């Protein structure tokens, strides 16, 4: 399904999208966005070409427990990080809040549609704010694309939400994604992370639907898959 089929604009939505887009552009290289790379958390083999492609992007989005190339190690993940998307249950890696004053932090809160509280975790930096990702503009339309029941506590993984965010905000940009294990293994019950231990796939996700949607966007040229 194409984005436009599940994202009807409600009153005021276009202006809100413009504000959200401008916020991300402010953190992009040269305040322009012609290339975007979304880096998922799956382990990646070394690749200097991939790392260079990531770091040469105008805007790089990472999420939750992400990894960066360590000094002296073979390049794989790159180091450029402009936007970080978190949720309240994130396991913090050494990179999550490093150099946080130079990044934009977005908070995914799909659970707020059902039961999530407003409590900020006690490990959150005292002097750092965040910008919530609006459920009405992003989480709910993505849920419709995935065929999810809006009355149930079911929503996309943070990775797919970040890709949707990029595609919706920057339709004219070249959008690349890498580090998404669900593309080839939607049947998995645990996520292997580039940093830290494996985590269980929780019952609020439908990985087969997400994998199919990402594949469809690749087929239509809305995103490019990078190995």
Short mmCIF file of C-alpha atoms in Angstrom, two decimals:
data_model
loop_
_atom_site.label_atom_id
_atom_site.label_comp_id
_atom_site.label_asym_id
_atom_site.label_seq_id
_atom_site.Cartn_x
_atom_site.Cartn_y
_atom_site.Cartn_z
CA UNK A 1 0.00 0.00 0.00
CA UNK A 2 1.24 3.47 -0.85
CA UNK A 3 1.67 6.14 1.82
CA UNK A 4 -1.06 8.37 0.46
CA UNK A 5 -3.66 5.62 0.81
CA UNK A 6 -3.39 5.56 4.60
CA UNK A 7 -2.37 9.11 5.51
CA UNK A 8 -5.36 11.36 4.79
CA UNK A 9 -4.56 14.87 5.97
CA UNK A 10 -6.71 16.08 8.83
CA UNK A 11 -7.31 19.72 9.57
CA UNK A 12 -4.03 21.38 10.51
CA UNK A 13 -1.92 18.34 9.63
CA UNK A 14 -0.03 19.84 6.65
CA UNK A 15 1.20 22.73 8.79
CA UNK A 16 2.23 20.35 11.57
CA UNK A 17 4.17 18.24 9.09
CA UNK A 18 5.97 21.35 7.85
CA UNK A 19 6.98 22.27 11.40
CA UNK A 20 8.23 18.74 12.09
CA UNK A 21 10.11 18.65 8.79
CA UNK A 22 11.77 22.01 9.46
CA UNK A 23 12.90 20.77 12.86
CA UNK A 24 14.72 17.80 11.33
CA UNK A 25 16.16 19.93 8.52
CA UNK A 26 17.73 22.19 11.14
CA UNK A 27 19.95 19.27 12.18
CA UNK A 28 20.89 18.22 8.64
CA UNK A 29 24.16 18.99 6.91
CA UNK A 30 23.90 22.46 5.38
CA UNK A 31 20.24 22.55 6.49
CA UNK A 32 19.21 20.68 3.36
CA UNK A 33 17.94 17.13 2.97
CA UNK A 34 18.64 15.47 -0.35
CA UNK A 35 19.92 12.19 1.11
CA UNK A 36 18.66 10.42 4.24
CA UNK A 37 19.96 7.23 5.81
CA UNK A 38 18.08 5.32 8.50
CA UNK A 39 20.40 2.96 10.37
CA UNK A 40 18.70 0.08 12.16
CA UNK A 41 20.17 -1.80 15.09
CA UNK A 42 20.91 -5.17 13.47
CA UNK A 43 24.57 -6.27 13.45
CA UNK A 44 26.33 -5.41 10.19
CA UNK A 45 29.52 -6.86 8.70
CA UNK A 46 32.40 -4.46 8.06
CA UNK A 47 31.99 -2.29 4.97
CA UNK A 48 33.93 0.90 4.40
CA UNK A 49 31.63 1.74 1.50
CA UNK A 50 28.50 1.48 3.64
CA UNK A 51 30.02 3.50 6.48
CA UNK A 52 31.07 6.22 4.06
CA UNK A 53 27.61 6.31 2.48
CA UNK A 54 26.04 6.76 5.92
CA UNK A 55 28.42 9.51 6.98
CA UNK A 56 28.04 11.34 3.65
CA UNK A 57 24.25 11.56 4.01
CA UNK A 58 22.67 14.93 4.67
CA UNK A 59 20.58 13.46 7.50
CA UNK A 60 21.26 10.29 9.49
CA UNK A 61 18.63 8.82 11.81
CA UNK A 62 19.43 6.15 14.39
CA UNK A 63 17.39 4.62 17.15
CA UNK A 64 17.44 3.25 20.69
CA UNK A 65 20.44 0.99 21.39
CA UNK A 66 22.54 1.90 18.38
CA UNK A 67 26.18 1.25 17.57
CA UNK A 68 28.78 3.53 16.00
CA UNK A 69 32.16 2.70 14.53
CA UNK A 70 34.81 2.61 17.21
CA UNK A 71 38.21 4.27 16.63
CA UNK A 72 40.59 1.79 15.04
CA UNK A 73 37.87 -0.76 14.22
CA UNK A 74 36.86 -1.77 10.72
CA UNK A 75 34.15 0.64 9.52
CA UNK A 76 30.60 -0.70 9.35
CA UNK A 77 28.06 1.65 10.94
CA UNK A 78 29.53 5.09 10.36
CA UNK A 79 29.51 7.77 13.06
CA UNK A 80 27.29 10.61 11.83
CA UNK A 81 24.18 10.88 14.00
CA UNK A 82 21.76 13.77 13.52
CA UNK A 83 18.48 12.42 14.90
CA UNK A 84 17.96 9.76 17.57
CA UNK A 85 14.56 8.12 18.10
CA UNK A 86 13.95 6.56 21.52
CA UNK A 87 11.15 4.93 23.45
CA UNK A 88 10.73 4.75 27.20
CA UNK A 89 11.93 1.17 27.49
CA UNK A 90 15.20 1.71 25.64
CA UNK A 91 18.38 -0.03 26.74
CA UNK A 92 21.02 2.68 26.66
CA UNK A 93 24.27 2.04 24.80
CA UNK A 94 27.42 4.14 25.28
CA UNK A 95 26.44 6.01 22.11
CA UNK A 96 22.78 6.78 22.90
CA UNK A 97 23.40 10.06 24.71
CA UNK A 98 27.00 10.75 23.66
CA UNK A 99 27.31 14.26 22.22
CA UNK A 100 23.56 14.67 22.79
CA UNK A 101 23.68 18.45 22.65
CA UNK A 102 24.41 18.29 18.92
CA UNK A 103 21.51 15.96 18.08
CA UNK A 104 17.74 16.01 17.91
CA UNK A 105 16.01 13.46 20.15
CA UNK A 106 12.55 12.23 19.25
CA UNK A 107 10.44 10.10 21.58
CA UNK A 108 8.13 7.45 20.12
CA UNK A 109 5.09 7.07 22.35
CA UNK A 110 2.62 4.67 20.69
CA UNK A 111 1.69 3.30 24.10
CA UNK A 112 0.22 6.67 25.05
CA UNK A 113 -2.74 5.75 22.85
CA UNK A 114 -3.52 3.01 25.34
CA UNK A 115 -1.77 3.04 28.72
CA UNK A 116 1.67 4.70 28.68
CA UNK A 117 2.45 7.12 31.52
CA UNK A 118 4.28 10.43 31.33
CA UNK A 119 7.14 9.32 33.56
CA UNK A 120 10.61 10.08 32.22
CA UNK A 121 13.17 7.35 33.06
CA UNK A 122 15.57 8.24 35.86
CA UNK A 123 18.57 7.73 33.54
CA UNK A 124 17.42 10.53 31.23
CA UNK A 125 19.89 13.47 31.18
CA UNK A 126 18.57 16.24 33.43
CA UNK A 127 19.36 19.00 30.95
CA UNK A 128 18.04 17.28 27.82
CA UNK A 129 14.60 17.68 26.36
CA UNK A 130 12.88 15.68 23.65
CA UNK A 131 10.22 16.06 20.99
CA UNK A 132 7.36 13.51 20.98
CA UNK A 133 6.52 11.93 17.64
CA UNK A 134 2.82 12.82 17.14
CA UNK A 135 0.74 9.65 17.14
CA UNK A 136 -2.01 11.22 15.03
CA UNK A 137 0.38 12.22 12.26
CA UNK A 138 2.68 9.21 12.18
CA UNK A 139 1.88 6.23 14.42
CA UNK A 140 -1.80 5.90 13.50
CA UNK A 141 -1.37 6.32 9.70
CA UNK A 142 1.47 3.79 9.77
CA UNK A 143 -0.77 1.40 11.67
CA UNK A 144 -3.36 1.70 8.90
CA UNK A 145 -0.71 0.91 6.30
CA UNK A 146 0.17 -2.22 8.27
CA UNK A 147 -3.46 -3.25 8.65
CA UNK A 148 -3.35 -3.03 12.45
CA UNK A 149 -6.45 -2.75 14.63
CA UNK A 150 -6.35 0.76 16.17
CA UNK A 151 -8.27 -0.49 19.20
CA UNK A 152 -5.53 -2.96 20.06
CA UNK A 153 -2.17 -2.16 21.68
CA UNK A 154 -0.28 -3.11 18.51
CA UNK A 155 2.11 -0.84 16.66
CA UNK A 156 5.16 -0.79 14.41
CA UNK A 157 8.69 -1.29 15.66
CA UNK A 158 10.69 1.88 16.19
CA UNK A 159 12.76 1.12 13.09
CA UNK A 160 9.78 0.98 10.75
CA UNK A 161 8.33 4.09 12.37
CA UNK A 162 11.58 5.96 11.68
CA UNK A 163 11.56 4.88 8.02
CA UNK A 164 7.93 6.01 7.70
CA UNK A 165 8.88 9.33 9.28
CA UNK A 166 11.65 9.83 6.72
CA UNK A 167 9.55 8.84 3.73
CA UNK A 168 6.62 10.99 4.79
CA UNK A 169 8.67 14.09 5.60
CA UNK A 170 11.18 13.89 2.73
CA UNK A 171 9.43 12.29 -0.28
CA UNK A 172 11.80 13.98 -2.75
CA UNK A 173 14.98 12.82 -0.99
CA UNK A 174 16.98 9.65 -1.64
CA UNK A 175 16.18 7.56 1.41
CA UNK A 176 18.38 4.58 2.26
CA UNK A 177 17.95 2.07 5.05
CA UNK A 178 20.36 -0.47 6.49
CA UNK A 179 20.54 -2.70 9.53
CA UNK A 180 16.94 -3.98 9.34
CA UNK A 181 16.85 -7.73 10.07
CA UNK A 182 13.07 -7.95 9.63
CA UNK A 183 13.49 -7.58 5.87
CA UNK A 184 14.89 -11.10 5.59
CA UNK A 185 13.76 -12.64 8.88
CA UNK A 186 10.26 -11.47 9.79
CA UNK A 187 9.72 -14.76 11.64
CA UNK A 188 12.37 -13.98 14.28
CA UNK A 189 11.38 -13.94 17.94
CA UNK A 190 14.48 -12.08 19.16
CA UNK A 191 16.31 -9.06 17.81
CA UNK A 192 20.10 -9.25 17.66
CA UNK A 193 21.57 -5.80 18.28
CA UNK A 194 24.82 -4.31 17.05
CA UNK A 195 25.42 -3.25 20.65
CA UNK A 196 24.29 -5.20 23.68
CA UNK A 197 22.39 -8.42 24.18
CA UNK A 198 19.56 -9.80 22.09
CA UNK A 199 16.08 -8.62 23.05
CA UNK A 200 12.75 -10.41 22.69
CA UNK A 201 10.28 -9.33 20.04
CA UNK A 202 7.30 -8.13 22.05
CA UNK A 203 3.72 -9.04 21.26
CA UNK A 204 2.79 -5.53 20.14
CA UNK A 205 4.55 -5.92 16.76
CA UNK A 206 3.65 -7.69 13.50
CA UNK A 207 6.99 -8.21 11.77
CA UNK A 208 5.66 -9.92 8.64
CA UNK A 209 3.47 -6.90 7.89
CA UNK A 210 6.37 -4.51 8.49
CA UNK A 211 8.74 -6.52 6.31
CA UNK A 212 6.20 -6.59 3.47
CA UNK A 213 5.61 -2.84 3.74
CA UNK A 214 9.32 -2.01 3.67
CA UNK A 215 9.78 -4.31 0.69
CA UNK A 216 6.91 -2.59 -1.12
CA UNK A 217 8.51 0.82 -0.56
CA UNK A 218 11.75 -0.56 -1.98
CA UNK A 219 9.90 -1.92 -5.01
CA UNK A 220 8.32 1.49 -5.70
CA UNK A 221 11.60 3.35 -5.23
CA UNK A 222 10.55 5.23 -2.10
CA UNK A 223 13.49 3.73 -0.22
CA UNK A 224 16.74 2.00 -1.16
CA UNK A 225 17.96 -1.04 0.76
CA UNK A 226 21.67 -1.00 1.62
CA UNK A 227 23.35 -4.29 2.53
#
